[in-house]
């Protein structure tokens, strides 16, 4: 692999993480960041986790938990740091990032546009939050109660698979002319 002009490989891995987060249209999960670095043979899983941890601690990236996954985004200080040192990242690495994001675009987009989570409520029920977005625009957000955790999980699972179909059904039903 063609590496950058940085003596410390750990610094390069951190810059690579900042670079891929900046290049992506969506927040990336921990596994997506790892997938890029591991698939391209840049480093190991444990080194990647250490780099991510350091970036969070330095407040160069922010983390948000959703659906048992950690989603990372570049912070303004992370962007400043990347801009100051981006010339240290080789064209080969930048090309690898571009190819990775192009090949994974649909999956990355789906992971960020269809969300389904649930939380326990005080009365032993669960509040399910279902959302479908188109880019940054929210198309629909539904909050519904589920009597059991199993039903909440089923709702989330079905939403991941059928959100577009459900959205289209609701839209058509709400816009249909009243017959009668």
PDB file of C-alpha atoms in Angstrom:
ATOM      1  CA  UNK A   1       0.000   0.000   0.000  1.00  0.00           C
ATOM      2  CA  UNK A   2       1.049   3.550  -0.709  1.00  0.00           C
ATOM      3  CA  UNK A   3       1.172   5.452   2.558  1.00  0.00           C
ATOM      4  CA  UNK A   4       1.310   9.152   3.217  1.00  0.00           C
ATOM      5  CA  UNK A   5       4.205  11.320   4.281  1.00  0.00           C
ATOM      6  CA  UNK A   6       3.579  10.837   7.996  1.00  0.00           C
ATOM      7  CA  UNK A   7       6.118   9.085  10.178  1.00  0.00           C
ATOM      8  CA  UNK A   8       3.612   7.801  12.760  1.00  0.00           C
ATOM      9  CA  UNK A   9       1.208   5.233  11.242  1.00  0.00           C
ATOM     10  CA  UNK A  10      -1.337   5.819  14.043  1.00  0.00           C
ATOM     11  CA  UNK A  11      -1.594   9.480  13.037  1.00  0.00           C
ATOM     12  CA  UNK A  12      -2.167   8.385   9.440  1.00  0.00           C
ATOM     13  CA  UNK A  13      -4.979   6.005  10.481  1.00  0.00           C
ATOM     14  CA  UNK A  14      -6.659   8.849  12.355  1.00  0.00           C
ATOM     15  CA  UNK A  15      -6.371  11.124   9.316  1.00  0.00           C
ATOM     16  CA  UNK A  16      -7.773   8.330   7.124  1.00  0.00           C
ATOM     17  CA  UNK A  17     -10.785   8.003   9.429  1.00  0.00           C
ATOM     18  CA  UNK A  18     -11.327  11.774   9.347  1.00  0.00           C
ATOM     19  CA  UNK A  19     -10.990  11.692   5.559  1.00  0.00           C
ATOM     20  CA  UNK A  20     -13.539   8.911   5.004  1.00  0.00           C
ATOM     21  CA  UNK A  21     -16.027  10.537   7.399  1.00  0.00           C
ATOM     22  CA  UNK A  22     -15.641  13.817   5.528  1.00  0.00           C
ATOM     23  CA  UNK A  23     -15.998  12.156   2.118  1.00  0.00           C
ATOM     24  CA  UNK A  24     -19.135  10.227   3.090  1.00  0.00           C
ATOM     25  CA  UNK A  25     -22.566  11.814   2.644  1.00  0.00           C
ATOM     26  CA  UNK A  26     -23.782   9.962   5.743  1.00  0.00           C
ATOM     27  CA  UNK A  27     -22.510   9.180   9.233  1.00  0.00           C
ATOM     28  CA  UNK A  28     -20.636   5.870   9.153  1.00  0.00           C
ATOM     29  CA  UNK A  29     -20.920   3.022  11.624  1.00  0.00           C
ATOM     30  CA  UNK A  30     -18.009   1.588  13.526  1.00  0.00           C
ATOM     31  CA  UNK A  31     -18.160  -1.538  11.371  1.00  0.00           C
ATOM     32  CA  UNK A  32     -18.146   0.498   8.126  1.00  0.00           C
ATOM     33  CA  UNK A  33     -15.041   2.435   9.163  1.00  0.00           C
ATOM     34  CA  UNK A  34     -13.370  -0.829  10.197  1.00  0.00           C
ATOM     35  CA  UNK A  35     -14.443  -2.506   6.971  1.00  0.00           C
ATOM     36  CA  UNK A  36     -12.673   0.154   4.909  1.00  0.00           C
ATOM     37  CA  UNK A  37      -9.405  -0.018   6.856  1.00  0.00           C
ATOM     38  CA  UNK A  38      -9.376  -3.827   7.108  1.00  0.00           C
ATOM     39  CA  UNK A  39     -10.509  -4.649   3.554  1.00  0.00           C
ATOM     40  CA  UNK A  40      -7.792  -2.441   2.138  1.00  0.00           C
ATOM     41  CA  UNK A  41      -5.164  -3.970   4.436  1.00  0.00           C
ATOM     42  CA  UNK A  42      -4.251  -0.700   6.107  1.00  0.00           C
ATOM     43  CA  UNK A  43      -4.369  -1.821   9.736  1.00  0.00           C
ATOM     44  CA  UNK A  44      -5.951  -4.127  12.295  1.00  0.00           C
ATOM     45  CA  UNK A  45      -9.287  -3.990  14.079  1.00  0.00           C
ATOM     46  CA  UNK A  46      -7.699  -3.106  17.437  1.00  0.00           C
ATOM     47  CA  UNK A  47      -5.589  -0.311  15.968  1.00  0.00           C
ATOM     48  CA  UNK A  48      -8.708   1.074  14.272  1.00  0.00           C
ATOM     49  CA  UNK A  49     -10.657   1.015  17.560  1.00  0.00           C
ATOM     50  CA  UNK A  50      -7.808   2.801  19.351  1.00  0.00           C
ATOM     51  CA  UNK A  51      -7.694   5.472  16.615  1.00  0.00           C
ATOM     52  CA  UNK A  52     -11.474   5.979  16.792  1.00  0.00           C
ATOM     53  CA  UNK A  53     -11.313   6.241  20.577  1.00  0.00           C
ATOM     54  CA  UNK A  54      -8.539   8.854  20.361  1.00  0.00           C
ATOM     55  CA  UNK A  55     -10.526  10.860  17.782  1.00  0.00           C
ATOM     56  CA  UNK A  56     -13.624  10.844  20.007  1.00  0.00           C
ATOM     57  CA  UNK A  57     -11.574  11.869  23.044  1.00  0.00           C
ATOM     58  CA  UNK A  58      -9.984  14.719  21.061  1.00  0.00           C
ATOM     59  CA  UNK A  59     -13.490  15.720  19.899  1.00  0.00           C
ATOM     60  CA  UNK A  60     -12.530  15.356  16.232  1.00  0.00           C
ATOM     61  CA  UNK A  61     -15.461  12.998  15.662  1.00  0.00           C
ATOM     62  CA  UNK A  62     -18.805  12.680  17.405  1.00  0.00           C
ATOM     63  CA  UNK A  63     -20.579   9.410  18.104  1.00  0.00           C
ATOM     64  CA  UNK A  64     -24.297   8.682  18.183  1.00  0.00           C
ATOM     65  CA  UNK A  65     -25.829   5.354  19.216  1.00  0.00           C
ATOM     66  CA  UNK A  66     -28.667   3.968  17.106  1.00  0.00           C
ATOM     67  CA  UNK A  67     -29.940   0.405  16.612  1.00  0.00           C
ATOM     68  CA  UNK A  68     -27.061  -1.002  18.671  1.00  0.00           C
ATOM     69  CA  UNK A  69     -24.559   0.671  16.341  1.00  0.00           C
ATOM     70  CA  UNK A  70     -22.207   3.598  16.840  1.00  0.00           C
ATOM     71  CA  UNK A  71     -22.433   6.212  14.081  1.00  0.00           C
ATOM     72  CA  UNK A  72     -19.522   8.619  13.602  1.00  0.00           C
ATOM     73  CA  UNK A  73     -19.475  12.117  12.157  1.00  0.00           C
ATOM     74  CA  UNK A  74     -16.731  14.665  11.704  1.00  0.00           C
ATOM     75  CA  UNK A  75     -16.851  17.629  14.101  1.00  0.00           C
ATOM     76  CA  UNK A  76     -15.772  21.167  13.118  1.00  0.00           C
ATOM     77  CA  UNK A  77     -12.404  20.609  14.895  1.00  0.00           C
ATOM     78  CA  UNK A  78     -12.010  17.317  13.058  1.00  0.00           C
ATOM     79  CA  UNK A  79     -12.602  19.094   9.760  1.00  0.00           C
ATOM     80  CA  UNK A  80     -10.044  21.797  10.666  1.00  0.00           C
ATOM     81  CA  UNK A  81      -7.479  19.117  11.495  1.00  0.00           C
ATOM     82  CA  UNK A  82      -8.210  17.224   8.276  1.00  0.00           C
ATOM     83  CA  UNK A  83      -7.882  20.396   6.196  1.00  0.00           C
ATOM     84  CA  UNK A  84      -4.537  21.184   7.849  1.00  0.00           C
ATOM     85  CA  UNK A  85      -3.124  17.716   7.180  1.00  0.00           C
ATOM     86  CA  UNK A  86      -5.050  16.361   4.164  1.00  0.00           C
ATOM     87  CA  UNK A  87      -2.019  16.792   1.914  1.00  0.00           C
ATOM     88  CA  UNK A  88      -0.356  14.130   4.080  1.00  0.00           C
ATOM     89  CA  UNK A  89      -2.836  11.524   2.781  1.00  0.00           C
ATOM     90  CA  UNK A  90      -1.659   9.937  -0.454  1.00  0.00           C
ATOM     91  CA  UNK A  91      -3.681   9.955  -3.665  1.00  0.00           C
ATOM     92  CA  UNK A  92      -3.794   6.133  -3.431  1.00  0.00           C
ATOM     93  CA  UNK A  93      -5.551   6.258  -0.068  1.00  0.00           C
ATOM     94  CA  UNK A  94      -7.954   8.946  -1.324  1.00  0.00           C
ATOM     95  CA  UNK A  95      -8.754   6.759  -4.351  1.00  0.00           C
ATOM     96  CA  UNK A  96      -9.391   3.754  -2.054  1.00  0.00           C
ATOM     97  CA  UNK A  97     -11.836   5.865  -0.016  1.00  0.00           C
ATOM     98  CA  UNK A  98     -13.621   6.998  -3.181  1.00  0.00           C
ATOM     99  CA  UNK A  99     -13.977   3.419  -4.480  1.00  0.00           C
ATOM    100  CA  UNK A 100     -15.176   2.146  -1.091  1.00  0.00           C
ATOM    101  CA  UNK A 101     -17.836   4.862  -0.774  1.00  0.00           C
ATOM    102  CA  UNK A 102     -19.007   4.367  -4.374  1.00  0.00           C
ATOM    103  CA  UNK A 103     -19.268   0.581  -3.947  1.00  0.00           C
ATOM    104  CA  UNK A 104     -21.089   0.854  -0.611  1.00  0.00           C
ATOM    105  CA  UNK A 105     -23.249   3.902  -1.401  1.00  0.00           C
ATOM    106  CA  UNK A 106     -26.606   2.083  -1.418  1.00  0.00           C
ATOM    107  CA  UNK A 107     -25.905   0.237   1.852  1.00  0.00           C
ATOM    108  CA  UNK A 108     -24.574   3.366   3.560  1.00  0.00           C
ATOM    109  CA  UNK A 109     -27.573   5.359   2.422  1.00  0.00           C
ATOM    110  CA  UNK A 110     -30.056   2.701   3.539  1.00  0.00           C
ATOM    111  CA  UNK A 111     -28.415   2.451   6.983  1.00  0.00           C
ATOM    112  CA  UNK A 112     -28.860   6.192   7.440  1.00  0.00           C
ATOM    113  CA  UNK A 113     -32.244   6.738   5.855  1.00  0.00           C
ATOM    114  CA  UNK A 114     -34.291   3.924   7.399  1.00  0.00           C
ATOM    115  CA  UNK A 115     -34.186   3.963  11.174  1.00  0.00           C
ATOM    116  CA  UNK A 116     -36.118   1.943  13.704  1.00  0.00           C
ATOM    117  CA  UNK A 117     -35.511   2.073  17.443  1.00  0.00           C
ATOM    118  CA  UNK A 118     -37.466   1.325  20.589  1.00  0.00           C
ATOM    119  CA  UNK A 119     -37.206   2.285  24.243  1.00  0.00           C
ATOM    120  CA  UNK A 120     -38.959   0.935  27.336  1.00  0.00           C
ATOM    121  CA  UNK A 121     -41.667   3.107  28.880  1.00  0.00           C
ATOM    122  CA  UNK A 122     -42.672   3.294  32.542  1.00  0.00           C
ATOM    123  CA  UNK A 123     -45.813   1.194  32.073  1.00  0.00           C
ATOM    124  CA  UNK A 124     -43.963  -1.925  30.821  1.00  0.00           C
ATOM    125  CA  UNK A 125     -44.688  -0.987  27.196  1.00  0.00           C
ATOM    126  CA  UNK A 126     -42.190   0.086  24.558  1.00  0.00           C
ATOM    127  CA  UNK A 127     -42.119   3.209  22.422  1.00  0.00           C
ATOM    128  CA  UNK A 128     -41.135   2.431  18.849  1.00  0.00           C
ATOM    129  CA  UNK A 129     -39.701   5.250  16.708  1.00  0.00           C
ATOM    130  CA  UNK A 130     -39.715   4.604  12.954  1.00  0.00           C
ATOM    131  CA  UNK A 131     -38.264   7.038  10.446  1.00  0.00           C
ATOM    132  CA  UNK A 132     -37.695   7.211   6.693  1.00  0.00           C
ATOM    133  CA  UNK A 133     -35.554   9.932   5.161  1.00  0.00           C
ATOM    134  CA  UNK A 134     -34.572  11.022   1.690  1.00  0.00           C
ATOM    135  CA  UNK A 135     -31.135  12.497   2.163  1.00  0.00           C
ATOM    136  CA  UNK A 136     -31.505  14.915   5.059  1.00  0.00           C
ATOM    137  CA  UNK A 137     -35.258  15.371   4.497  1.00  0.00           C
ATOM    138  CA  UNK A 138     -37.543  13.339   6.782  1.00  0.00           C
ATOM    139  CA  UNK A 139     -40.342  11.771   4.739  1.00  0.00           C
ATOM    140  CA  UNK A 140     -42.117  10.158   7.673  1.00  0.00           C
ATOM    141  CA  UNK A 141     -41.565   9.655  11.390  1.00  0.00           C
ATOM    142  CA  UNK A 142     -43.911   7.379  13.313  1.00  0.00           C
ATOM    143  CA  UNK A 143     -43.993   6.847  17.067  1.00  0.00           C
ATOM    144  CA  UNK A 144     -46.087   3.923  18.172  1.00  0.00           C
ATOM    145  CA  UNK A 145     -46.477   1.945  21.396  1.00  0.00           C
ATOM    146  CA  UNK A 146     -45.829  -1.778  21.511  1.00  0.00           C
ATOM    147  CA  UNK A 147     -47.191  -3.869  24.403  1.00  0.00           C
ATOM    148  CA  UNK A 148     -44.147  -6.183  24.483  1.00  0.00           C
ATOM    149  CA  UNK A 149     -40.468  -6.009  23.627  1.00  0.00           C
ATOM    150  CA  UNK A 150     -40.905  -8.799  21.073  1.00  0.00           C
ATOM    151  CA  UNK A 151     -43.559  -6.751  19.251  1.00  0.00           C
ATOM    152  CA  UNK A 152     -41.284  -3.685  19.354  1.00  0.00           C
ATOM    153  CA  UNK A 153     -38.460  -5.733  17.810  1.00  0.00           C
ATOM    154  CA  UNK A 154     -40.801  -7.073  15.112  1.00  0.00           C
ATOM    155  CA  UNK A 155     -41.979  -3.563  14.258  1.00  0.00           C
ATOM    156  CA  UNK A 156     -38.381  -2.386  13.915  1.00  0.00           C
ATOM    157  CA  UNK A 157     -37.417  -5.401  11.805  1.00  0.00           C
ATOM    158  CA  UNK A 158     -40.416  -5.041   9.488  1.00  0.00           C
ATOM    159  CA  UNK A 159     -39.823  -1.295   9.143  1.00  0.00           C
ATOM    160  CA  UNK A 160     -36.254  -1.959   7.975  1.00  0.00           C
ATOM    161  CA  UNK A 161     -37.609  -4.275   5.272  1.00  0.00           C
ATOM    162  CA  UNK A 162     -40.885  -2.588   4.303  1.00  0.00           C
ATOM    163  CA  UNK A 163     -40.588   1.136   5.110  1.00  0.00           C
ATOM    164  CA  UNK A 164     -40.902   2.325   1.506  1.00  0.00           C
ATOM    165  CA  UNK A 165     -43.920   0.097   0.906  1.00  0.00           C
ATOM    166  CA  UNK A 166     -45.586   1.303   4.134  1.00  0.00           C
ATOM    167  CA  UNK A 167     -44.805   4.948   3.339  1.00  0.00           C
ATOM    168  CA  UNK A 168     -46.306   4.630  -0.153  1.00  0.00           C
ATOM    169  CA  UNK A 169     -49.418   2.905   1.243  1.00  0.00           C
ATOM    170  CA  UNK A 170     -49.941   5.665   3.837  1.00  0.00           C
ATOM    171  CA  UNK A 171     -49.381   8.415   1.293  1.00  0.00           C
ATOM    172  CA  UNK A 172     -51.791   6.865  -1.210  1.00  0.00           C
ATOM    173  CA  UNK A 173     -54.409   6.246   1.505  1.00  0.00           C
ATOM    174  CA  UNK A 174     -54.169   9.781   2.830  1.00  0.00           C
ATOM    175  CA  UNK A 175     -54.351  11.343  -0.630  1.00  0.00           C
ATOM    176  CA  UNK A 176     -57.105   9.090  -2.053  1.00  0.00           C
ATOM    177  CA  UNK A 177     -60.336  10.817  -3.002  1.00  0.00           C
ATOM    178  CA  UNK A 178     -63.179   9.890  -0.706  1.00  0.00           C
ATOM    179  CA  UNK A 179     -65.576   7.524  -2.478  1.00  0.00           C
ATOM    180  CA  UNK A 180     -69.006   8.182  -1.103  1.00  0.00           C
TER     181      UNK A 180
END
